[in-house]
PDB file of C-alpha atoms in Angstrom:
ATOM      1  CA  MET Y   1     107.209 158.692 168.872  1.00 35.00           C
ATOM      2  CA  ILE Y   2     109.750 157.968 171.587  1.00 34.00           C
ATOM      3  CA  ALA Y   3     112.379 155.334 171.139  1.00 34.00           C
ATOM      4  CA  ALA Y   4     111.286 151.891 172.275  1.00 34.00           C
ATOM      5  CA  SER Y   5     113.324 149.409 174.269  1.00 33.00           C
ATOM      6  CA  SER Y   6     113.089 145.872 172.920  1.00 30.00           C
ATOM      7  CA  THR Y   7     115.073 144.383 175.793  1.00 29.00           C
ATOM      8  CA  GLY Y   8     112.962 145.338 178.758  1.00 32.00           C
ATOM      9  CA  LEU Y   9     116.132 146.149 180.734  1.00 28.00           C
ATOM     10  CA  PHE Y  10     116.479 149.159 182.994  1.00 28.00           C
ATOM     11  CA  SER Y  11     119.586 151.253 183.543  1.00 30.00           C
ATOM     12  CA  SER Y  12     120.860 153.103 186.575  1.00 33.00           C
ATOM     13  CA  LYS Y  13     123.365 155.927 186.685  1.00 35.00           C
ATOM     14  CA  LYS Y  14     126.814 154.944 187.882  1.00 35.00           C
ATOM     15  CA  GLN Y  15     127.522 155.441 191.550  1.00 36.00           C
ATOM     16  CA  THR Y  16     130.508 157.461 192.626  1.00 40.00           C
ATOM     17  CA  GLY Y  17     132.102 157.044 196.013  1.00 45.00           C
ATOM     18  CA  SER Y  18     129.508 156.408 198.705  1.00 46.00           C
ATOM     19  CA  ALA Y  19     126.664 158.256 196.952  1.00 52.00           C
ATOM     20  CA  ALA Y  20     123.245 156.674 197.151  1.00 57.00           C
ATOM     21  CA  PRO Y  21     122.239 154.692 194.055  1.00 65.00           C
ATOM     22  CA  ALA Y  22     120.342 156.709 191.475  1.00 69.00           C
ATOM     23  CA  ALA Y  23     116.752 155.901 190.612  1.00 77.00           C
ATOM     24  CA  LYS Y  24     116.176 153.294 187.936  1.00 95.00           C
ATOM     25  CA  GLU Y  25     114.895 154.604 184.629  1.00 97.00           C
ATOM     26  CA  ILE Y  26     111.345 154.062 183.371  1.00 98.00           C
ATOM     27  CA  HIS Y  27     112.884 152.233 180.413  1.00 97.00           C
ATOM     28  CA  GLN Y  28     116.446 152.447 179.251  1.00 95.00           C
ATOM     29  CA  GLY Y  29     117.048 155.959 177.942  1.00 96.00           C
ATOM     30  CA  LEU Y  30     113.694 157.407 179.054  1.00 97.00           C
ATOM     31  CA  GLY Y  31     114.821 158.930 182.330  1.00 97.00           C
ATOM     32  CA  THR Y  32     113.114 158.910 185.705  1.00 98.00           C
ATOM     33  CA  THR Y  33     110.266 161.424 185.310  1.00 98.00           C
ATOM     34  CA  ILE Y  34     106.959 160.830 183.520  1.00 98.00           C
ATOM     35  CA  LEU Y  35     105.232 164.168 184.160  1.00 98.00           C
ATOM     36  CA  PRO Y  36     105.734 166.818 182.978  1.00 97.00           C
ATOM     37  CA  THR Y  37     108.437 165.350 180.719  1.00 98.00           C
ATOM     38  CA  TYR Y  38     106.051 163.286 178.598  1.00 98.00           C
ATOM     39  CA  ARG Y  39     102.465 163.303 177.429  1.00 98.00           C
ATOM     40  CA  VAL Y  40     101.059 159.880 178.229  1.00 98.00           C
ATOM     41  CA  VAL Y  41      98.785 158.228 175.645  1.00 98.00           C
ATOM     42  CA  ALA Y  42      97.066 155.112 176.944  1.00 98.00           C
ATOM     43  CA  LEU Y  43      94.745 152.324 175.817  1.00 97.00           C
ATOM     44  CA  VAL Y  44      92.407 150.446 178.191  1.00 97.00           C
ATOM     45  CA  GLY Y  45      91.955 146.708 178.041  1.00 95.00           C
ATOM     46  CA  ALA Y  46      91.523 143.486 179.989  1.00 92.00           C
ATOM     47  CA  PRO Y  47      91.564 139.825 179.016  1.00 90.00           C
ATOM     48  CA  GLY Y  48      88.182 138.493 177.957  1.00 83.00           C
ATOM     49  CA  GLN Y  49      86.529 141.919 177.994  1.00 82.00           C
ATOM     50  CA  ASP Y  50      86.461 142.648 174.248  1.00 74.00           C
ATOM     51  CA  ALA Y  51      82.648 142.922 174.197  1.00 63.00           C
ATOM     52  CA  VAL Y  52      82.744 145.666 176.831  1.00 73.00           C
ATOM     53  CA  LEU Y  53      86.102 147.397 176.454  1.00 75.00           C
ATOM     54  CA  GLY Y  54      86.647 146.909 172.755  1.00 70.00           C
ATOM     55  CA  ARG Y  55      89.936 147.525 170.966  1.00 84.00           C
ATOM     56  CA  GLY Y  56      92.299 147.218 173.925  1.00 89.00           C
ATOM     57  CA  SER Y  57      90.948 143.769 174.763  1.00 88.00           C
ATOM     58  CA  ILE Y  58      90.961 142.327 171.255  1.00 88.00           C
ATOM     59  CA  GLY Y  59      93.632 139.791 170.393  1.00 91.00           C
ATOM     60  CA  THR Y  60      96.781 139.059 172.324  1.00 94.00           C
ATOM     61  CA  PRO Y  61      98.471 141.517 174.698  1.00 96.00           C
ATOM     62  CA  THR Y  62     101.128 142.063 172.033  1.00 96.00           C
ATOM     63  CA  GLU Y  63      98.487 142.935 169.438  1.00 95.00           C
ATOM     64  CA  ALA Y  64      96.726 145.329 171.797  1.00 95.00           C
ATOM     65  CA  VAL Y  65      99.960 147.121 172.694  1.00 97.00           C
ATOM     66  CA  ARG Y  66     100.948 147.245 169.021  1.00 97.00           C
ATOM     67  CA  TYR Y  67      97.665 149.024 168.244  1.00 96.00           C
ATOM     68  CA  LEU Y  68      98.443 151.548 170.989  1.00 98.00           C
ATOM     69  CA  ASN Y  69     101.907 152.265 169.628  1.00 98.00           C
ATOM     70  CA  ASP Y  70     101.128 152.150 165.905  1.00 97.00           C
ATOM     71  CA  GLU Y  71      97.696 153.795 165.762  1.00 97.00           C
ATOM     72  CA  LEU Y  72      97.310 156.096 168.785  1.00 98.00           C
ATOM     73  CA  VAL Y  73     100.720 157.314 169.913  1.00 98.00           C
ATOM     74  CA  PRO Y  74     101.704 158.940 166.568  1.00 97.00           C
ATOM     75  CA  LEU Y  75      98.529 161.056 166.670  1.00 97.00           C
ATOM     76  CA  TYR Y  76      99.864 163.030 169.637  1.00 97.00           C
ATOM     77  CA  ALA Y  77     103.386 163.795 168.471  1.00 93.00           C
ATOM     78  CA  GLY Y  78     103.897 167.514 168.978  1.00 88.00           C
ATOM     79  CA  ASP Y  79     104.813 169.774 171.851  1.00 90.00           C
ATOM     80  CA  LYS Y  80     106.409 167.039 173.991  1.00 95.00           C
ATOM     81  CA  PRO Y  81     107.474 163.410 173.590  1.00 97.00           C
ATOM     82  CA  VAL Y  82     104.782 160.760 174.022  1.00 98.00           C
ATOM     83  CA  LEU Y  83     105.004 157.882 176.481  1.00 98.00           C
ATOM     84  CA  PRO Y  84     102.717 154.954 175.564  1.00 98.00           C
ATOM     85  CA  ALA Y  85     100.837 153.255 178.414  1.00 98.00           C
ATOM     86  CA  PHE Y  86      98.600 150.223 178.512  1.00 98.00           C
ATOM     87  CA  MET Y  87      95.929 150.539 181.204  1.00 98.00           C
ATOM     88  CA  LEU Y  88      95.057 147.028 182.303  1.00 97.00           C
ATOM     89  CA  ILE Y  89      91.915 146.619 184.407  1.00 97.00           C
ATOM     90  CA  ALA Y  90      93.421 144.337 187.037  1.00 97.00           C
ATOM     91  CA  THR Y  91      90.552 144.485 189.547  1.00 98.00           C
ATOM     92  CA  LEU Y  92      87.175 144.396 187.804  1.00 96.00           C
ATOM     93  CA  ALA Y  93      83.969 145.333 189.653  1.00 96.00           C
ATOM     94  CA  THR Y  94      81.226 142.718 189.384  1.00 95.00           C
ATOM     95  CA  THR Y  95      77.630 142.203 190.494  1.00 95.00           C
ATOM     96  CA  ALA Y  96      78.606 138.764 191.848  1.00 96.00           C
ATOM     97  CA  SER Y  97      79.556 138.691 195.531  1.00 96.00           C
ATOM     98  CA  ASN Y  98      82.930 136.921 195.300  1.00 96.00           C
ATOM     99  CA  ASN Y  99      83.039 136.612 199.103  1.00 95.00           C
ATOM    100  CA  GLY Y 100      81.611 140.083 199.554  1.00 96.00           C
ATOM    101  CA  ARG Y 101      84.236 141.879 197.492  1.00 97.00           C
ATOM    102  CA  TYR Y 102      82.035 142.432 194.428  1.00 97.00           C
ATOM    103  CA  SER Y 103      85.160 142.521 192.328  1.00 97.00           C
ATOM    104  CA  THR Y 104      87.602 140.035 190.875  1.00 96.00           C
ATOM    105  CA  ARG Y 105      91.336 140.189 190.164  1.00 97.00           C
ATOM    106  CA  ILE Y 106      93.052 138.912 187.066  1.00 96.00           C
ATOM    107  CA  SER Y 107      95.893 136.450 187.521  1.00 97.00           C
ATOM    108  CA  ASP Y 108      99.590 137.157 187.889  1.00 98.00           C
ATOM    109  CA  SER Y 109     100.234 135.306 184.629  1.00 97.00           C
ATOM    110  CA  GLN Y 110      97.817 137.625 182.816  1.00 97.00           C
ATOM    111  CA  ILE Y 111      99.472 140.711 184.288  1.00 98.00           C
ATOM    112  CA  GLN Y 112     102.882 139.362 183.300  1.00 98.00           C
ATOM    113  CA  SER Y 113     101.759 138.834 179.704  1.00 97.00           C
ATOM    114  CA  TYR Y 114     100.651 142.470 179.403  1.00 97.00           C
ATOM    115  CA  LEU Y 115     103.745 143.753 181.185  1.00 98.00           C
ATOM    116  CA  THR Y 116     105.979 141.801 178.820  1.00 98.00           C
ATOM    117  CA  ALA Y 117     104.136 143.163 175.799  1.00 98.00           C
ATOM    118  CA  ALA Y 118     104.295 146.720 177.145  1.00 98.00           C
ATOM    119  CA  ARG Y 119     107.940 146.413 178.117  1.00 98.00           C
ATOM    120  CA  ASN Y 120     108.957 145.045 174.727  1.00 97.00           C
ATOM    121  CA  SER Y 121     107.478 148.119 173.038  1.00 97.00           C
ATOM    122  CA  GLY Y 122     108.867 150.759 175.419  1.00 97.00           C
ATOM    123  CA  SER Y 123     105.447 151.317 176.986  1.00 98.00           C
ATOM    124  CA  VAL Y 124     104.487 151.423 180.641  1.00 98.00           C
ATOM    125  CA  LEU Y 125     101.767 149.356 182.301  1.00 98.00           C
ATOM    126  CA  ILE Y 126      99.071 150.939 184.477  1.00 98.00           C
ATOM    127  CA  LEU Y 127      97.079 148.617 186.741  1.00 98.00           C
ATOM    128  CA  ASP Y 128      93.527 149.914 187.051  1.00 98.00           C
ATOM    129  CA  ILE Y 129      91.417 149.115 190.129  1.00 98.00           C
ATOM    130  CA  GLN Y 130      87.597 148.921 190.242  1.00 97.00           C
ATOM    131  CA  PRO Y 131      87.190 147.793 193.865  1.00 98.00           C
ATOM    132  CA  GLY Y 132      83.460 147.155 194.206  1.00 97.00           C
ATOM    133  CA  HIS Y 133      83.174 146.585 197.979  1.00 98.00           C
ATOM    134  CA  SER Y 134      86.832 145.678 198.497  1.00 98.00           C
ATOM    135  CA  PRO Y 135      88.885 148.271 200.455  1.00 97.00           C
ATOM    136  CA  TRP Y 136      91.223 150.294 198.279  1.00 98.00           C
ATOM    137  CA  MET Y 137      94.327 149.237 200.176  1.00 98.00           C
ATOM    138  CA  ASP Y 138      93.458 145.539 199.993  1.00 98.00           C
ATOM    139  CA  GLU Y 139      93.515 145.865 196.232  1.00 98.00           C
ATOM    140  CA  VAL Y 140      96.612 148.071 196.110  1.00 98.00           C
ATOM    141  CA  ARG Y 141      98.595 145.726 198.370  1.00 98.00           C
ATOM    142  CA  SER Y 142      97.629 142.769 196.203  1.00 98.00           C
ATOM    143  CA  TYR Y 143      99.702 144.343 193.413  1.00 98.00           C
ATOM    144  CA  THR Y 144     102.776 145.186 195.490  1.00 98.00           C
ATOM    145  CA  LYS Y 145     105.075 142.852 193.555  1.00 98.00           C
ATOM    146  CA  TRP Y 146     104.123 144.633 190.351  1.00 98.00           C
ATOM    147  CA  LEU Y 147     104.488 148.124 191.832  1.00 98.00           C
ATOM    148  CA  ARG Y 148     108.081 147.224 192.618  1.00 98.00           C
ATOM    149  CA  GLU Y 149     108.729 147.261 188.865  1.00 98.00           C
ATOM    150  CA  PRO Y 150     110.030 150.545 187.361  1.00 98.00           C
ATOM    151  CA  ASP Y 151     107.470 150.584 184.549  1.00 98.00           C
ATOM    152  CA  VAL Y 152     104.245 149.794 186.446  1.00 98.00           C
ATOM    153  CA  SER Y 153     101.902 152.549 187.665  1.00 98.00           C
ATOM    154  CA  LEU Y 154      98.421 152.588 189.202  1.00 98.00           C
ATOM    155  CA  ALA Y 155      94.930 153.903 188.443  1.00 98.00           C
ATOM    156  CA  ILE Y 156      91.885 153.943 190.723  1.00 98.00           C
ATOM    157  CA  ASP Y 157      88.262 154.228 189.619  1.00 97.00           C
ATOM    158  CA  PRO Y 158      86.029 155.787 192.299  1.00 96.00           C
ATOM    159  CA  GLU Y 159      82.953 155.161 190.141  1.00 95.00           C
ATOM    160  CA  TRP Y 160      83.216 151.504 191.181  1.00 96.00           C
ATOM    161  CA  ASN Y 161      83.943 152.100 194.894  1.00 96.00           C
ATOM    162  CA  VAL Y 162      80.320 151.750 195.916  1.00 95.00           C
ATOM    163  CA  PRO Y 163      78.553 151.647 199.326  1.00 95.00           C
ATOM    164  CA  LYS Y 164      78.095 148.225 200.884  1.00 94.00           C
ATOM    165  CA  ASP Y 165      74.318 148.387 200.421  1.00 95.00           C
ATOM    166  CA  LYS Y 166      74.640 149.006 196.656  1.00 95.00           C
ATOM    167  CA  LEU Y 167      75.836 146.904 193.760  1.00 95.00           C
ATOM    168  CA  PRO Y 168      78.519 148.126 191.334  1.00 95.00           C
ATOM    169  CA  GLY Y 169      76.763 149.898 188.498  1.00 93.00           C
ATOM    170  CA  ASP Y 170      73.706 150.855 190.561  1.00 94.00           C
ATOM    171  CA  VAL Y 171      75.204 154.154 191.757  1.00 94.00           C
ATOM    172  CA  TYR Y 172      78.356 156.177 191.225  1.00 94.00           C
ATOM    173  CA  GLY Y 173      80.954 155.501 193.883  1.00 95.00           C
ATOM    174  CA  THR Y 174      83.288 158.025 195.505  1.00 96.00           C
ATOM    175  CA  THR Y 175      86.687 158.323 197.094  1.00 96.00           C
ATOM    176  CA  SER Y 176      88.329 160.799 199.434  1.00 96.00           C
ATOM    177  CA  ALA Y 177      91.624 162.631 199.538  1.00 97.00           C
ATOM    178  CA  ALA Y 178      92.502 160.627 202.664  1.00 97.00           C
ATOM    179  CA  GLN Y 179      92.140 157.370 200.720  1.00 98.00           C
ATOM    180  CA  ILE Y 180      94.167 158.735 197.812  1.00 98.00           C
ATOM    181  CA  ASN Y 181      96.848 159.897 200.241  1.00 98.00           C
ATOM    182  CA  GLU Y 182      97.071 156.439 201.808  1.00 98.00           C
ATOM    183  CA  ILE Y 183      97.546 154.886 198.386  1.00 98.00           C
ATOM    184  CA  SER Y 184     100.164 157.428 197.269  1.00 98.00           C
ATOM    185  CA  ALA Y 185     102.061 157.085 200.564  1.00 98.00           C
ATOM    186  CA  TYR Y 186     102.235 153.331 200.024  1.00 98.00           C
ATOM    187  CA  MET Y 187     103.470 153.850 196.473  1.00 98.00           C
ATOM    188  CA  GLN Y 188     106.068 156.359 197.661  1.00 98.00           C
ATOM    189  CA  ARG Y 189     107.459 153.877 200.199  1.00 98.00           C
ATOM    190  CA  ILE Y 190     107.918 151.311 197.447  1.00 98.00           C
ATOM    191  CA  ILE Y 191     109.549 153.911 195.190  1.00 98.00           C
ATOM    192  CA  ASP Y 192     111.965 154.921 197.945  1.00 98.00           C
ATOM    193  CA  GLU Y 193     112.813 151.338 198.919  1.00 97.00           C
ATOM    194  CA  GLU Y 194     113.453 150.194 195.360  1.00 97.00           C
ATOM    195  CA  LYS Y 195     114.956 153.454 194.024  1.00 98.00           C
ATOM    196  CA  LEU Y 196     112.282 153.561 191.334  1.00 98.00           C
ATOM    197  CA  PRO Y 197     111.405 156.299 188.838  1.00 98.00           C
ATOM    198  CA  GLN Y 198     108.252 158.374 189.137  1.00 98.00           C
ATOM    199  CA  LYS Y 199     104.939 156.521 188.958  1.00 98.00           C
ATOM    200  CA  LEU Y 200     101.490 157.711 187.911  1.00 98.00           C
ATOM    201  CA  LEU Y 201      98.479 157.557 190.205  1.00 98.00           C
ATOM    202  CA  VAL Y 202      95.525 158.135 187.873  1.00 98.00           C
ATOM    203  CA  VAL Y 203      92.228 159.013 189.583  1.00 98.00           C
ATOM    204  CA  HIS Y 204      89.215 158.694 187.283  1.00 97.00           C
ATOM    205  CA  GLU Y 205      86.461 161.297 187.698  1.00 96.00           C
ATOM    206  CA  LEU Y 206      82.984 161.419 186.185  1.00 92.00           C
ATOM    207  CA  THR Y 207      81.452 164.130 188.366  1.00 90.00           C
ATOM    208  CA  PRO Y 208      82.662 166.678 190.950  1.00 90.00           C
ATOM    209  CA  GLY Y 209      80.865 164.709 193.652  1.00 91.00           C
ATOM    210  CA  GLN Y 210      83.217 161.761 193.313  1.00 92.00           C
ATOM    211  CA  LEU Y 211      86.109 163.743 194.791  1.00 92.00           C
ATOM    212  CA  THR Y 212      84.992 166.707 196.864  1.00 84.00           C
ATOM    213  CA  ASP Y 213      88.194 167.461 198.800  1.00 94.00           C
ATOM    214  CA  GLN Y 214      90.913 167.465 196.146  1.00 94.00           C
ATOM    215  CA  SER Y 215      92.827 170.280 197.865  1.00 95.00           C
ATOM    216  CA  GLU Y 216      93.648 167.782 200.624  1.00 97.00           C
ATOM    217  CA  ILE Y 217      95.525 165.457 198.256  1.00 97.00           C
ATOM    218  CA  VAL Y 218      99.184 165.348 199.279  1.00 98.00           C
ATOM    219  CA  ASP Y 219     101.968 165.837 196.739  1.00 97.00           C
ATOM    220  CA  ARG Y 220     104.580 163.056 196.747  1.00 98.00           C
ATOM    221  CA  PRO Y 221     107.990 163.456 195.073  1.00 97.00           C
ATOM    222  CA  GLY Y 222     107.758 160.109 193.276  1.00 98.00           C
ATOM    223  CA  VAL Y 223     104.031 159.984 192.531  1.00 98.00           C
ATOM    224  CA  ALA Y 224     102.380 162.071 189.816  1.00 98.00           C
ATOM    225  CA  THR Y 225      98.678 162.237 190.681  1.00 98.00           C
ATOM    226  CA  VAL Y 226      96.521 162.713 187.578  1.00 98.00           C
ATOM    227  CA  LEU Y 227      92.820 163.574 187.652  1.00 98.00           C
ATOM    228  CA  ASN Y 228      91.359 161.862 184.606  1.00 98.00           C
ATOM    229  CA  VAL Y 229      88.068 163.231 183.247  1.00 97.00           C
ATOM    230  CA  ASP Y 230      86.101 160.086 182.484  1.00 92.00           C
ATOM    231  CA  GLY Y 231      82.751 161.250 181.056  1.00 87.00           C
ATOM    232  CA  VAL Y 232      81.094 160.023 177.869  1.00 90.00           C
ATOM    233  CA  GLY Y 233      79.098 161.804 175.200  1.00 90.00           C
ATOM    234  CA  SER Y 234      79.405 164.392 172.477  1.00 91.00           C
ATOM    235  CA  MET Y 235      82.352 166.732 172.158  1.00 94.00           C
ATOM    236  CA  ASP Y 236      80.371 169.599 173.695  1.00 94.00           C
ATOM    237  CA  ALA Y 237      79.333 167.472 176.667  1.00 92.00           C
ATOM    238  CA  LYS Y 238      82.844 166.157 177.255  1.00 95.00           C
ATOM    239  CA  VAL Y 239      84.427 169.604 177.031  1.00 96.00           C
ATOM    240  CA  ALA Y 240      81.822 170.967 179.447  1.00 96.00           C
ATOM    241  CA  THR Y 241      82.656 168.223 181.958  1.00 95.00           C
ATOM    242  CA  TYR Y 242      86.359 168.997 181.588  1.00 97.00           C
ATOM    243  CA  VAL Y 243      85.716 172.695 182.226  1.00 96.00           C
ATOM    244  CA  THR Y 244      83.749 171.827 185.370  1.00 95.00           C
ATOM    245  CA  LEU Y 245      86.363 169.465 186.759  1.00 95.00           C
ATOM    246  CA  THR Y 246      89.265 171.840 186.072  1.00 95.00           C
ATOM    247  CA  ASN Y 247      87.534 174.876 187.572  1.00 94.00           C
ATOM    248  CA  PRO Y 248      90.000 176.623 189.943  1.00 93.00           C
ATOM    249  CA  THR Y 249      87.239 176.946 192.549  1.00 92.00           C
ATOM    250  CA  ARG Y 250      87.665 173.224 193.188  1.00 91.00           C
ATOM    251  CA  GLY Y 251      90.965 174.108 194.815  1.00 90.00           C
ATOM    252  CA  LYS Y 252      94.386 172.611 194.309  1.00 94.00           C
ATOM    253  CA  GLN Y 253      95.146 171.820 190.673  1.00 94.00           C
ATOM    254  CA  PHE Y 254      96.698 168.640 189.300  1.00 96.00           C
ATOM    255  CA  PRO Y 255      97.877 167.290 185.955  1.00 97.00           C
ATOM    256  CA  MET Y 256      94.770 166.449 183.985  1.00 98.00           C
ATOM    257  CA  GLY Y 257      93.749 163.438 181.944  1.00 98.00           C
ATOM    258  CA  PHE Y 258      91.003 162.987 179.357  1.00 98.00           C
ATOM    259  CA  LYS Y 259      89.274 159.778 178.283  1.00 98.00           C
ATOM    260  CA  LEU Y 260      87.841 158.975 174.863  1.00 97.00           C
ATOM    261  CA  PHE Y 261      85.430 156.083 174.262  1.00 95.00           C
ATOM    262  CA  PHE Y 262      85.450 154.491 170.817  1.00 93.00           C
ATOM    263  CA  ASP Y 263      81.856 153.264 171.220  1.00 91.00           C
ATOM    264  CA  ASP Y 264      80.091 155.300 173.907  1.00 91.00           C
ATOM    265  CA  ASP Y 265      81.249 158.677 172.545  1.00 93.00           C
ATOM    266  CA  THR Y 266      80.044 157.888 169.030  1.00 92.00           C
ATOM    267  CA  LYS Y 267      76.495 156.746 169.711  1.00 88.00           C
ATOM    268  CA  ASN Y 268      73.695 158.553 167.877  1.00 82.00           C
ATOM    269  CA  GLY Y 269      76.029 159.530 165.073  1.00 86.00           C
ATOM    270  CA  ALA Y 270      78.456 161.645 167.103  1.00 89.00           C
ATOM    271  CA  ALA Y 271      82.091 161.758 165.984  1.00 93.00           C
ATOM    272  CA  LEU Y 272      84.988 160.780 168.197  1.00 95.00           C
ATOM    273  CA  MET Y 273      87.037 163.834 169.132  1.00 97.00           C
ATOM    274  CA  THR Y 274      90.199 164.133 167.086  1.00 97.00           C
ATOM    275  CA  PRO Y 275      93.609 164.625 168.696  1.00 97.00           C
ATOM    276  CA  ASP Y 276      93.603 168.226 167.403  1.00 97.00           C
ATOM    277  CA  GLU Y 277      90.246 168.815 169.083  1.00 97.00           C
ATOM    278  CA  VAL Y 278      91.503 167.265 172.321  1.00 97.00           C
ATOM    279  CA  MET Y 279      94.618 169.399 172.362  1.00 96.00           C
ATOM    280  CA  ASN Y 280      92.972 172.642 171.218  1.00 96.00           C
ATOM    281  CA  SER Y 281      89.588 172.463 172.985  1.00 96.00           C
ATOM    282  CA  LEU Y 282      90.780 171.621 176.485  1.00 97.00           C
ATOM    283  CA  VAL Y 283      92.407 174.132 178.827  1.00 96.00           C
ATOM    284  CA  PRO Y 284      94.745 173.157 180.320  1.00 96.00           C
ATOM    285  CA  ARG Y 285      95.899 170.652 177.739  1.00 97.00           C
ATOM    286  CA  PRO Y 286      95.710 167.156 179.202  1.00 98.00           C
ATOM    287  CA  ASP Y 287      98.976 165.479 180.185  1.00 97.00           C
ATOM    288  CA  PHE Y 288      97.279 162.093 179.931  1.00 98.00           C
ATOM    289  CA  VAL Y 289      94.962 160.905 177.136  1.00 98.00           C
ATOM    290  CA  VAL Y 290      93.370 157.461 177.342  1.00 98.00           C
ATOM    291  CA  TYR Y 291      91.213 155.536 174.863  1.00 97.00           C
ATOM    292  CA  GLU Y 292      88.689 152.833 175.695  1.00 94.00           C
TER     293      GLU Y 292
END
């Protein structure tokens, strides 16, 4: 397990002469690059969502982040150091209108509580967006103050970006490379302005139809775009989905993520995939593993 920072402070390299200031570190001593330096192991949660999201939403933010660091991170020690991440669902899709947005945002005080807990354990925070009917950029801009922090990244969930004539949960939503590019360009501007380390942009995928033009996604120097395979089911079904979504015929390749569901993956007596199975059954090995 990587060394944790208990102070939450960030260091910068000393400037010499008139050289531009160096990028802040992710956490003190962890450098400025997440991928491919680290394998990220994450836990999903949101306040008040323990009945739906389970372990990552149980107890206080500190308790949830402690579970991530004590129970999950050590399982993936191996070929590269592990960076813990707490994935906080900040915008939650709903079936209630909420002024036509069909999603709701958690409060700044709630985000701060999870960021503090993550920061105190040397973890990063990932703000996850389920937009409903709200435009992607409206949601992304609402978290600008948090994206200006060195240890806050972003995830988007196309499943919940549904057409205006449908309710979240009725159909699978989609997103396009153009929308992803707009988000990553906005993140890159913040990174450049604030001299921040690399950030993750995690794009969840259930089916190939949710992102049909991935070769059009633009690479950004400060943004590591991760395609996270988000399907549920048995090991065979999950591996098959991973094979489909990593097929080279889909075009340009990206760092890959893989999601495990404590409850949904183990229905009907199925066993949750072990870390060894995740690392040895998936080609390429995922750079990002997330539990919900």
